[in-house]
XYZ file of C-alpha atoms in Angstrom:
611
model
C 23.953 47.940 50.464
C 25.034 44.520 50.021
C 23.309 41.042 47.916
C 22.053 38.687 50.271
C 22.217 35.753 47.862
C 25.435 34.897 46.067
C 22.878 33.851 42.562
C 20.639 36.967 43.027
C 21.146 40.717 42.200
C 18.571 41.395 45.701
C 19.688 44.034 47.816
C 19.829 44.034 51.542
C 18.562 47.599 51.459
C 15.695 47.024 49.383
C 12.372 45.938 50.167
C 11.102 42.301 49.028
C 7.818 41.998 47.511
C 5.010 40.137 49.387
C 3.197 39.558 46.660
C 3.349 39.064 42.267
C 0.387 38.674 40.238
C 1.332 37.464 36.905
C -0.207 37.119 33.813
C 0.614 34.663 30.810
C -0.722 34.661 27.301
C 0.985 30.809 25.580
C 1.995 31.535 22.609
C 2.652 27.607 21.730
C 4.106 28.680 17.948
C 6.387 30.791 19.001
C 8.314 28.803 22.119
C 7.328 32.019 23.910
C 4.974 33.966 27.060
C 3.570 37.783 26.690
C 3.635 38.636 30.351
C 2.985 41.064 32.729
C 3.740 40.859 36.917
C 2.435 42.783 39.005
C 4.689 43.558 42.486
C 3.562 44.708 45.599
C 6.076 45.633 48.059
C 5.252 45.766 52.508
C 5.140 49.421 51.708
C 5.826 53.001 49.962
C 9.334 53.216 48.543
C 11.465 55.530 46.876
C 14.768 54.705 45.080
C 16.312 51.772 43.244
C 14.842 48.642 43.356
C 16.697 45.396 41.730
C 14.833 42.318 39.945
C 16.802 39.375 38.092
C 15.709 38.442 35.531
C 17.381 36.073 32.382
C 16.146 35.628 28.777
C 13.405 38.302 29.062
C 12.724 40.901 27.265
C 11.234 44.225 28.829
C 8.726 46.064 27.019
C 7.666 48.476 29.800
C 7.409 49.273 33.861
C 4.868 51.361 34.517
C 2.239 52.770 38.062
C -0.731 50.690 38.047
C -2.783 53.192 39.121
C -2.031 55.945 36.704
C -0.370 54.133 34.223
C 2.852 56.115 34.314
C 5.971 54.716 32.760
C 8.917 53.897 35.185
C 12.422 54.625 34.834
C 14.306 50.874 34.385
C 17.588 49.950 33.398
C 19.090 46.282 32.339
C 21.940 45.470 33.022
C 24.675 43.356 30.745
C 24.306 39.817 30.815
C 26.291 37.576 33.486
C 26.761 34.027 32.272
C 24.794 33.063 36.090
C 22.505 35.294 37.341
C 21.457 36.825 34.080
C 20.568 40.484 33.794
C 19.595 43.061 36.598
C 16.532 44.820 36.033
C 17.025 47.999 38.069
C 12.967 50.035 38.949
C 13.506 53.647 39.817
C 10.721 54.293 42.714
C 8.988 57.042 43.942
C 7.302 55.929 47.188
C 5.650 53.434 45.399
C 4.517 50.209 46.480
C 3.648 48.230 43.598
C 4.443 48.245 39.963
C 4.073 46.823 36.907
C 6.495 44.944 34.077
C 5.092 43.787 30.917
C 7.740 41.534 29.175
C 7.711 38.174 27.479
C 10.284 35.335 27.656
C 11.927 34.020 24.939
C 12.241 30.001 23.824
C 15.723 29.650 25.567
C 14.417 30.153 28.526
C 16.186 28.175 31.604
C 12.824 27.196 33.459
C 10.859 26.167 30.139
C 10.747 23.221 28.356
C 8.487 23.132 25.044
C 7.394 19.992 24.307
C 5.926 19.987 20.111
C 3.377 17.382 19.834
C 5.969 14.642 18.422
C 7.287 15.018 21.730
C 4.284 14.054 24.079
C 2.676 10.627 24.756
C -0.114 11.723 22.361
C 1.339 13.182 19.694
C -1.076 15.390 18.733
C -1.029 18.662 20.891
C 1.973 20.611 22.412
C 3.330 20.459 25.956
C 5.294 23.050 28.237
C 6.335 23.070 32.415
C 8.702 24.724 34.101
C 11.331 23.498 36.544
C 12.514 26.984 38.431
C 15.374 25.334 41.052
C 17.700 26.879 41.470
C 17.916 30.228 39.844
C 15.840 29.592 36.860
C 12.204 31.444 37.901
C 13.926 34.844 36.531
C 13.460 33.189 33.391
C 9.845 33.239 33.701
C 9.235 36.406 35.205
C 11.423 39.230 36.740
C 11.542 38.528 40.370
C 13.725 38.781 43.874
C 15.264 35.167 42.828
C 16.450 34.341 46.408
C 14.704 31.747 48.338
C 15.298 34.472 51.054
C 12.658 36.268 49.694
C 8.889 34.432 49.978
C 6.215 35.465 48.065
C 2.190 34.987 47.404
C 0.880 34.671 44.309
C -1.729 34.734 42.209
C -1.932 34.064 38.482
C -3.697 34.151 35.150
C -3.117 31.843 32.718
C -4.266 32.210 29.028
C -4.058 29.268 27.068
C -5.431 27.316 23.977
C -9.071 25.455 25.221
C -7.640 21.961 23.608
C -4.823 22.574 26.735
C -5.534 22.331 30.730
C -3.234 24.397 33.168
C -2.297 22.668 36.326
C -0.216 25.369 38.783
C 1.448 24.114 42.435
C -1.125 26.612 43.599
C -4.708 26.407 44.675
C -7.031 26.360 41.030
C -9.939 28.905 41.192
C -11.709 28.767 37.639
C -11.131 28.013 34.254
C -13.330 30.566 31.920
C -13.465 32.814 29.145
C -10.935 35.458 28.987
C -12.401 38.980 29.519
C -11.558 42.510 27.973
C -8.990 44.616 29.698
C -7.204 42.166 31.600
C -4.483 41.756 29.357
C -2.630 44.430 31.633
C -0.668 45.920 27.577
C 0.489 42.069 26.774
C -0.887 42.080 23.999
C -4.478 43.661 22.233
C -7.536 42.449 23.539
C -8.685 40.942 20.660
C -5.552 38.760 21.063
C -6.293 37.916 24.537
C -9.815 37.238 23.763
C -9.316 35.331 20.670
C -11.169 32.583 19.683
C -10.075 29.186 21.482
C -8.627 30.566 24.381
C -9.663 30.091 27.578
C -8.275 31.388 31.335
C -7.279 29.348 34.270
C -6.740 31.625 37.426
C -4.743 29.961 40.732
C -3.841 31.735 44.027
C -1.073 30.757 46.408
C -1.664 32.319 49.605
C 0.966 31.445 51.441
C 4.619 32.889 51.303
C 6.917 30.564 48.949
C 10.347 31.229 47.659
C 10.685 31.631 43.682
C 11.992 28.233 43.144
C 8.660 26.854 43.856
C 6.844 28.763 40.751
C 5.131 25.851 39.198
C 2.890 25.322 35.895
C 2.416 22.889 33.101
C 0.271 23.449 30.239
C -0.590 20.428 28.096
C -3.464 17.521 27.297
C -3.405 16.970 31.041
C -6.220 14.537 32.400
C -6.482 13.168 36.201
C -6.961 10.478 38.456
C -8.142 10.327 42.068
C -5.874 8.186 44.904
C -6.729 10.168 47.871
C -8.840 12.380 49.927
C -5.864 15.073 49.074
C -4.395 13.195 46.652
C -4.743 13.363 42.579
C -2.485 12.153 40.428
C -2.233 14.091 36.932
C -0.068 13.393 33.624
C -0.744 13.907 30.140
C -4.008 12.161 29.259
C -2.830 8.553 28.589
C -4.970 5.792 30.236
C -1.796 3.522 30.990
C 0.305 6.431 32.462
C -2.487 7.461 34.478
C -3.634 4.101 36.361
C 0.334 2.588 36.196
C 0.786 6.234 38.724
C -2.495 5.426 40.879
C -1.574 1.568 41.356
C 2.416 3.475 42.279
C 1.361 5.909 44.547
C -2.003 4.623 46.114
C 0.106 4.595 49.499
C 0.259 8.629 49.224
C -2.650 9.346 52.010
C -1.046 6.847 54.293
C 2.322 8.744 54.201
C 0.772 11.985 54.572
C -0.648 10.920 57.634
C 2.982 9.275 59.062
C 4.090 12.827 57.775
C 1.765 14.441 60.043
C 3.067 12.254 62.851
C 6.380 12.975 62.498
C 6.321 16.321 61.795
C 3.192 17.936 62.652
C 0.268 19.387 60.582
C 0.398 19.056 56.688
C -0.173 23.369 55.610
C -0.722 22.931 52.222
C -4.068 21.434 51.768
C -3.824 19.178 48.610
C -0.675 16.808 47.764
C -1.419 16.511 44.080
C 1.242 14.521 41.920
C 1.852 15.811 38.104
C 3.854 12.702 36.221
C 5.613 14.964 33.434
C 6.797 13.926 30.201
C 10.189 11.738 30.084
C 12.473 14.418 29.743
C 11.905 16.050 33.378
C 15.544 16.424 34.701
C 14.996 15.469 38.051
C 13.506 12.552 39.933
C 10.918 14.960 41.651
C 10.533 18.742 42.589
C 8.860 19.525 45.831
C 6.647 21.930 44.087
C 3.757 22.888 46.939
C 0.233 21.294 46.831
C 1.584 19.621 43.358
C 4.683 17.592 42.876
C 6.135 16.985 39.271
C 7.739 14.203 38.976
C 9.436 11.484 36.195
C 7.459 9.042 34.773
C 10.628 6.483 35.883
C 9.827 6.693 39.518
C 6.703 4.156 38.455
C 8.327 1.103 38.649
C 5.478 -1.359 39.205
C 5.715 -2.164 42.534
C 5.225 0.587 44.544
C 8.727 1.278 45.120
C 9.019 4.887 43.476
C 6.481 6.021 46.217
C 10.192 6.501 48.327
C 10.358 9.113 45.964
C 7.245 10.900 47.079
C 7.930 10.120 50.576
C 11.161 12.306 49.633
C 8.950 15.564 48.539
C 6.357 14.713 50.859
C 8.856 15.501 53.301
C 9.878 18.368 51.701
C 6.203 19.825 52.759
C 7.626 20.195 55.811
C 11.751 20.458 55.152
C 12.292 22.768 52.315
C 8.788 24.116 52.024
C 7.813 25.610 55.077
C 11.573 26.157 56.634
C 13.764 26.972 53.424
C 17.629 27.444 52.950
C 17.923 31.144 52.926
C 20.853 30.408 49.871
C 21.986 27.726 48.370
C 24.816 28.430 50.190
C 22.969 26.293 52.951
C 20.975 23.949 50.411
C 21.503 21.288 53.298
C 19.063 22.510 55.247
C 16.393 21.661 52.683
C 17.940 18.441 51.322
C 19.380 16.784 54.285
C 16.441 17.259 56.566
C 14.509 15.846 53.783
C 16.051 13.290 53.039
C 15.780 12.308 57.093
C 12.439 12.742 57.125
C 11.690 10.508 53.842
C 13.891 8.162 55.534
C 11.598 8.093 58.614
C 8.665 7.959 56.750
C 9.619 4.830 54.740
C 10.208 3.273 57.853
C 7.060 3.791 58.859
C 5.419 2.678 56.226
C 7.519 0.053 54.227
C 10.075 -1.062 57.616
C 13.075 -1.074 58.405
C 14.795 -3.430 55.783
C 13.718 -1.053 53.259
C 15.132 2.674 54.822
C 18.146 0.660 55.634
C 18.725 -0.001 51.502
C 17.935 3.515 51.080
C 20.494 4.377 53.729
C 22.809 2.064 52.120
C 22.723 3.216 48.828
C 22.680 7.031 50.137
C 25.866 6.157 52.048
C 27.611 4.883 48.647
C 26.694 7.899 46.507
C 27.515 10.134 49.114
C 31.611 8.141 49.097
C 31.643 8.620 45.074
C 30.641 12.287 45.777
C 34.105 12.617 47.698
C 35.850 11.288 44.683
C 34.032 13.872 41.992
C 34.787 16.522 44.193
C 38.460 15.300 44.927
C 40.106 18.442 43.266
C 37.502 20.836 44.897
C 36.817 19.628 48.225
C 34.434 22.853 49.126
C 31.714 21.060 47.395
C 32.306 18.497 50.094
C 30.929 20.885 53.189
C 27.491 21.510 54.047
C 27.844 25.595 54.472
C 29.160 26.142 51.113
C 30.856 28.526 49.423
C 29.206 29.295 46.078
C 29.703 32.671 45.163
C 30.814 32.622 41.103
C 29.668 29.481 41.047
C 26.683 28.084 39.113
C 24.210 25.896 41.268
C 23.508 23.220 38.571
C 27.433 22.388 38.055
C 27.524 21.747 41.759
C 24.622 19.892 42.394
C 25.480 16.419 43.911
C 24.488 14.122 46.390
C 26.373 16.171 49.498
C 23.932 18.066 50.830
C 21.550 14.986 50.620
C 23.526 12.433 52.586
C 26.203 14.103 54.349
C 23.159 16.413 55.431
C 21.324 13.162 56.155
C 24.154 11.614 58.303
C 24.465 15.194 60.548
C 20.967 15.190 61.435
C 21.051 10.945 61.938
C 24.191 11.525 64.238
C 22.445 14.212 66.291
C 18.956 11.524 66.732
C 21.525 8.614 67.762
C 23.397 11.468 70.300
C 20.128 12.136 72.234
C 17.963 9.425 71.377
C 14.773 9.603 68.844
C 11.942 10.465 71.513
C 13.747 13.516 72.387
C 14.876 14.320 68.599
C 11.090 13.608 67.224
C 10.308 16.786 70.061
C 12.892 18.757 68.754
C 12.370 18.352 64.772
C 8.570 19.199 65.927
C 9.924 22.391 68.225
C 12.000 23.618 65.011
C 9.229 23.277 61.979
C 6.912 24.958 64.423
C 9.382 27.402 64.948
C 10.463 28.955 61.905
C 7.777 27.571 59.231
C 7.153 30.047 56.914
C 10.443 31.320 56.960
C 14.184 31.032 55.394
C 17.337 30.214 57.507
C 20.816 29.676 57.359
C 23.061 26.969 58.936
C 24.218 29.174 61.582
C 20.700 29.990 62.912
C 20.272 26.220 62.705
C 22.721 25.471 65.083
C 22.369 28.222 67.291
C 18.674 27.124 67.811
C 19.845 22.786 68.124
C 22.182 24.179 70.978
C 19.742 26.466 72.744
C 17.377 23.442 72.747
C 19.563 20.441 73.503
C 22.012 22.072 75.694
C 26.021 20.894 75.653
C 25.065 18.989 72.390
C 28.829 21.137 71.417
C 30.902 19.117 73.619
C 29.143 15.720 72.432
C 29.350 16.430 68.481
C 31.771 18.826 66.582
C 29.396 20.996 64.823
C 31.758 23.075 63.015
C 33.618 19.796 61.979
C 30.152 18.653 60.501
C 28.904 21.770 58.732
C 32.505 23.585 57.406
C 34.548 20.786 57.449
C 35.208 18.336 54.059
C 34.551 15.445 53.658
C 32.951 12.586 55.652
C 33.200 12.831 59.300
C 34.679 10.275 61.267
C 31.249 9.749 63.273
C 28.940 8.816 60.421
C 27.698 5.410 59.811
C 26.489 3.044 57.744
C 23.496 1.465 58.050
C 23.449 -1.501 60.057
C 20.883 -4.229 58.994
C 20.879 -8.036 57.964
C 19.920 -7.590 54.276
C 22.276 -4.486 54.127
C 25.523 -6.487 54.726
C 24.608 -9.670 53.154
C 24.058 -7.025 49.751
C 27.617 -5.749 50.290
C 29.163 -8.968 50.930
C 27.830 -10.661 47.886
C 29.180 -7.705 45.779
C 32.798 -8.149 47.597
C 32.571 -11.992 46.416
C 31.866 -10.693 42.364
C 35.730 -9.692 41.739
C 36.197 -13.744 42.971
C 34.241 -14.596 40.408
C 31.515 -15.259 42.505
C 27.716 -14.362 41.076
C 25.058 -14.557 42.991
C 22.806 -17.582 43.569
C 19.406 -16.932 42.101
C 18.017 -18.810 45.384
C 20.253 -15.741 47.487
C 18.375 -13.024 44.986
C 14.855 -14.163 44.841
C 13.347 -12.259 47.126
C 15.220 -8.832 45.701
C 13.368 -6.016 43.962
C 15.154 -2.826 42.587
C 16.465 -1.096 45.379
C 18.169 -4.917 46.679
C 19.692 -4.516 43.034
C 20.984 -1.244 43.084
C 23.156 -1.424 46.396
C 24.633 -4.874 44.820
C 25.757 -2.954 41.623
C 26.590 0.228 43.115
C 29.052 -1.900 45.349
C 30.538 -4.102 42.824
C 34.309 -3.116 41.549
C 34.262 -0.350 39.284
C 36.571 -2.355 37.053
C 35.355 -5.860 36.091
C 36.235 -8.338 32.992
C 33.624 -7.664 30.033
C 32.866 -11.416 29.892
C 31.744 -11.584 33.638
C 29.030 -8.234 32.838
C 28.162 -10.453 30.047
C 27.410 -13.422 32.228
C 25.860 -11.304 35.106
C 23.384 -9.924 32.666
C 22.621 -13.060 30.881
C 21.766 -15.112 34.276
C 19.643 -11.526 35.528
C 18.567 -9.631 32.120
C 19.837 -6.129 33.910
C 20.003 -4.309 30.852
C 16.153 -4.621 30.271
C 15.608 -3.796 33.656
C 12.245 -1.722 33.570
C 13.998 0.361 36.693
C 16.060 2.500 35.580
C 17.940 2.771 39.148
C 18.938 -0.757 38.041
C 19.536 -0.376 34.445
C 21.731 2.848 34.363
C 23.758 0.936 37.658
C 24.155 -1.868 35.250
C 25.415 0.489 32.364
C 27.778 2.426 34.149
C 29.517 -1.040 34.735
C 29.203 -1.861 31.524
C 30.614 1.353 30.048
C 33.966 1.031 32.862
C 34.554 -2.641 31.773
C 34.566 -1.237 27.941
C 31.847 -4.191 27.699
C 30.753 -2.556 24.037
C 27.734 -5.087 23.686
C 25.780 -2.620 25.952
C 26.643 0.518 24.138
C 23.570 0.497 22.283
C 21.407 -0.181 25.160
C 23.460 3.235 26.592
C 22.274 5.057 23.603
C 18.807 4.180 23.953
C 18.089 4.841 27.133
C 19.949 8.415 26.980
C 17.959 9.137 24.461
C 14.712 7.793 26.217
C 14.917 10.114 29.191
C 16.238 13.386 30.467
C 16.786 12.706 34.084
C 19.886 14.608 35.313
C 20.529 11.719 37.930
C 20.916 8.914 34.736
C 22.334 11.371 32.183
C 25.488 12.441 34.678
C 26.569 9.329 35.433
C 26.817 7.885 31.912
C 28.057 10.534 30.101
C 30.674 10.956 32.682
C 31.487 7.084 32.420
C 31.657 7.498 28.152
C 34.123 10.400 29.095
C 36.300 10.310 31.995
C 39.236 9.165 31.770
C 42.331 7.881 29.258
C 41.947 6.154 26.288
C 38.436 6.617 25.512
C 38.923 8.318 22.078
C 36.134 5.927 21.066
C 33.675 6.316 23.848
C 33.896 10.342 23.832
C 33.083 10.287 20.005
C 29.938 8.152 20.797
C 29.193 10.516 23.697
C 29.551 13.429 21.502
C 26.979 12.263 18.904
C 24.196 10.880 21.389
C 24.071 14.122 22.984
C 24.136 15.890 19.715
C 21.295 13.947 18.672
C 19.309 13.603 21.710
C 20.247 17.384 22.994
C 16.815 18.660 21.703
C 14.964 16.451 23.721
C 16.126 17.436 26.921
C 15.332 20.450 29.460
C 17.349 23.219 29.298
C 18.847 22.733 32.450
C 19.913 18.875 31.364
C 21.261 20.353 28.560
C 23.935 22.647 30.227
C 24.556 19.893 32.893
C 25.719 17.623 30.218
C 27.422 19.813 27.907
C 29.726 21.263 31.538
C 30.308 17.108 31.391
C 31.932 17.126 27.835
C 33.770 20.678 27.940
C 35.534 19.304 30.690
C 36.620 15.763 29.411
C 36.396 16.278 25.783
């Protein structure tokens, strides 16, 4: 008997379920679910059986068939994986927990109706990465452990459900399918109506996806919709962003091979979504900031496109080996942006991967296991760890290993490997046994072990190499001279041309020369917010307090992890910024409602350790 996941109570010796059927009753009022799940296991089995589960409270486990009440135990709380919920079987193979969450629930945000676009009706979606779908329903929280699903979804009529599952009907909810949630007459009450999805094929936890909310639609695609709350200007601002999608799906196919999923739907959720996108199957959420205007924040779809393939169908079996879903991914978006926007452009995004992956190595100076790719994260929360590593360092492995034998021969292998183990979850070491059984002596050419358990950056990655790249870098090198750029030398720049120049300027600059940069450019109103947190975060080092209030704004304007790290890190690392951590302190106070749960303990790690 041993856990196979450092963040999950699952038991080598037990059995993993194949499939969980759950049912939700919204109770909008109350910040709350009244749930059952229904698990079916490959088989009869008799002993313990281990679920984790956090923020939920049991009410009963029972034999569907006859209704019998199970013996269950919870264990006390652990400040990561939350609470064990221990079955007692008796060559059973399924069961049944009723239980409900509760409103500080990890994977839920509530949104009350001041909160949405609208303003009238109430909003809620879950984001379940890492270790945050045992706060929706007890579950084998492992992405070693892929599931089906189906699912029942009892909501107010004024509301739409969208799921990243396939949607089967929305219709009146029916008498004694409440499986003991609640009474009937509850379940059946007036206004309510049920939406039912199915996801057939196996998925890890992490990819549990709903929102409930005034959700309308538009189409860009044969596979494509976009969705968001039902705002006109959201709505066509996404389909003018992401009217490229079928094209990329196609270059996807290319690549990779056949698209499995069906649909690529796109849910743009409300501001406060704490990443930039989650690879959620057959229906990507994403941030409203990723549309830009110009097309550009489709490199962010390209990025979960990709994920259909890397991260989706293959799957780290732990976060232990998150690289394997975020560095193949972020190869494959890389390749697909080439494809379809050139060269230039995945050389930026190179470029600026390249730099965040060097400022990683400084955060992680005093903890350099955060550098690897096979990490170690037992005790360790997920969230407090996630960075940019696994991304780029992960990118750079799998770039070296194209330049070593050349791309026709890679493109054959990344085919070979997806076809291999799709549907399944690996770990680094079956990664590279496979990469040496198929590209023989590729050991003596690259030092594997260097590359996946060493720190840092190895000596054999790269930058990019590309015209517009250097000519970016070198007119940054020339701002510490006192050197801006030309507006003739800048013309032709968009966001992405922005945010390698600011990313590469001195962390340290005079207040009066942000000042003049931003009154020649206006980077402080940039409507990109790559651009405009870049800008910022200079601002902020060079104590330029003319831009503090332009800080406060847009912290409190959106919840994306990516933007909320960086600044509140810049307000409170380091000496002598007695004044700066007391502004920190109160924005975050004051905006700390607004953001998701998980946001919320990312920044608040930020301040316990500098304040």
């Amino acid at each position: 008997m041993a856990p196979i996941d450092p963040h999950s109570t699952t038991d080598s010796s037990h059995p993993l379920a194949t499939h969980i059927s759950p049912s939700l009753y919204f109770d909008f009022p109350s910040s709350t679910i009244l749930s059952s799940a229904l698990l079916r296991l490959p088989g009869p089995h008799s002993g313990p059986i281990s679920l984790d589960t956090r923020s939920l409270v049991i009410t009963s486990v029972t034999d569907p068939v006859s209704a019998t009440p199970l013996p269950f135990t919870l264990s006390p709380s652990d400040h990561i994986k939350g609470q064990t919920l221990t079955i007692t079987l008796t060559h059973h193979s399924q069961f049944l927990v009723t239980f409900s969450t509760s409103p500080s629930s990890s994977a839920l945000q509530w949104l009350s109706p001041p909160q949405t676009f609208n303003k009238t009706l109430p909003f809620v979606y879950t984001q379940c990465q890492s270790i945050h779908a045992r706060s929706v329903f007890p579950c084998q929280d492992t992405p070693a452990a892929r599931v089906c699903f189906s699912a029942k979804l009892n909501v107010p009529h004024q509301l739409h459900a969208v799921m990243a599952a396939r949607h089967l009907e929305r219709r009146a909810p029916m008498a004694g399918e409440a499986g003991g949630i609640c009474d009937d007459l509850v379940w059946c009450g007036e206004g309510r109506v049920v939406e039912e999805f199915v996801m057939e094929q196996p998925v890890p936890p992490y990819l549990f996806a709903f929102a409930v909310g005034e959700i309308g639609w538009r189409e860009v695609g044969p596979r494509t919709r976009v969705y968001s709350e039902a705002v006109s200007e959201v709505l066509d601002a996404a389909a003018r962003e992401f009217a490229g999608t079928e094209d990329m799906i196609r270059v996807g196919e290319r690549l990779f091979g056949p698209y499995d999923w069906e649909r690529f739907d796109l849910l743009v959720l409300p501001p406060s979504f704490p990443y930039g996108g989650m690879e959620n199957p057959r229906m990507v959420f994403l941030t409203p900031t990723v549309i830009k205007g110009d097309a550009s924040g489709a490199q962010v779809v390209a990025h979960e496109l990709a994920h259909s393939w890397t991260g989706n169908l293959i799957t780290n079996k732990t976060n232990d080996h998150f690289w394997l879903n975020e560095g193949f991914t972020t190869y494959a978006e890389r390749r697909i942006v080439e494809a379809v926007q050139g060269e230039d452009i995945a050389a930026l995004n190179i470029g600026i991967g390249w730099k965040g992956l060097t400022e990683e190595m400084e955060r992680f100076k005093d903890n350099m296991e955060f550098t690897k790719l096979k990490t170690n994260q037992e005790g360790v929360d997920p969230d407090d760890v996630y960075s940019r590593v696994p991304y780029e360092k992960g990118f750079q492995f799998i770039w070296r290993i194209e330049r070593e034998i050349g791309r026709p021969a890679f493109d054959d292998f990344l085919k070979k490997y997806i076809a291999t183990y799709k549907f399944q979850s690996i770990d680094t070491d079956m990664f590279i046994n496979f990469l040496k059984v198929n590209v023989p002596g590729i050991e003596n050419k690259i030092d594997l072990i260097l590359w996946t358990e060493g720190t840092g950056i190895p000596p054999d990655a790269m930058e990019p190499v590309s015209n517009i790249y250097a000519a970016i870098v070198s007119l940054a090198s020339e701002f510490k001279l006192g050197r801006m750029p030309r507006e003739d030398e800048v013309a032709d720049w968009h966001g992405q041309e922005w945010e390698l120049y600011l990313e590469n300027l001195p962390k340290s600059v005079e207040a009066s020369q942000v000042s003049a940069l931003d009154a020649r450019y206006r980077l402080a109103e940039s409507k990109d917010y790559e651009v405009k947190v870049a800008f910022l975060q200079l601002a902020i080092s060079s104590r330029c307090k003319d831009y503090y209030s332009e800080v406060e704004k847009t912290l409190k304007e959106v919840g994306r992890m990516k933007y909320l790290r960086p600044l509140y890190t810049a307000l409170t690392q380091g000496p002598g910024k007695e004044e700066e951590k007391i502004f920190a302190k109160r924005v975050f106070s004051e905006a700390r409602d607004t953001y998701h749960p998980i946001a919320q303990g990312v920044v608040e790690s930020i301040l316990s350790k500098y304040l």
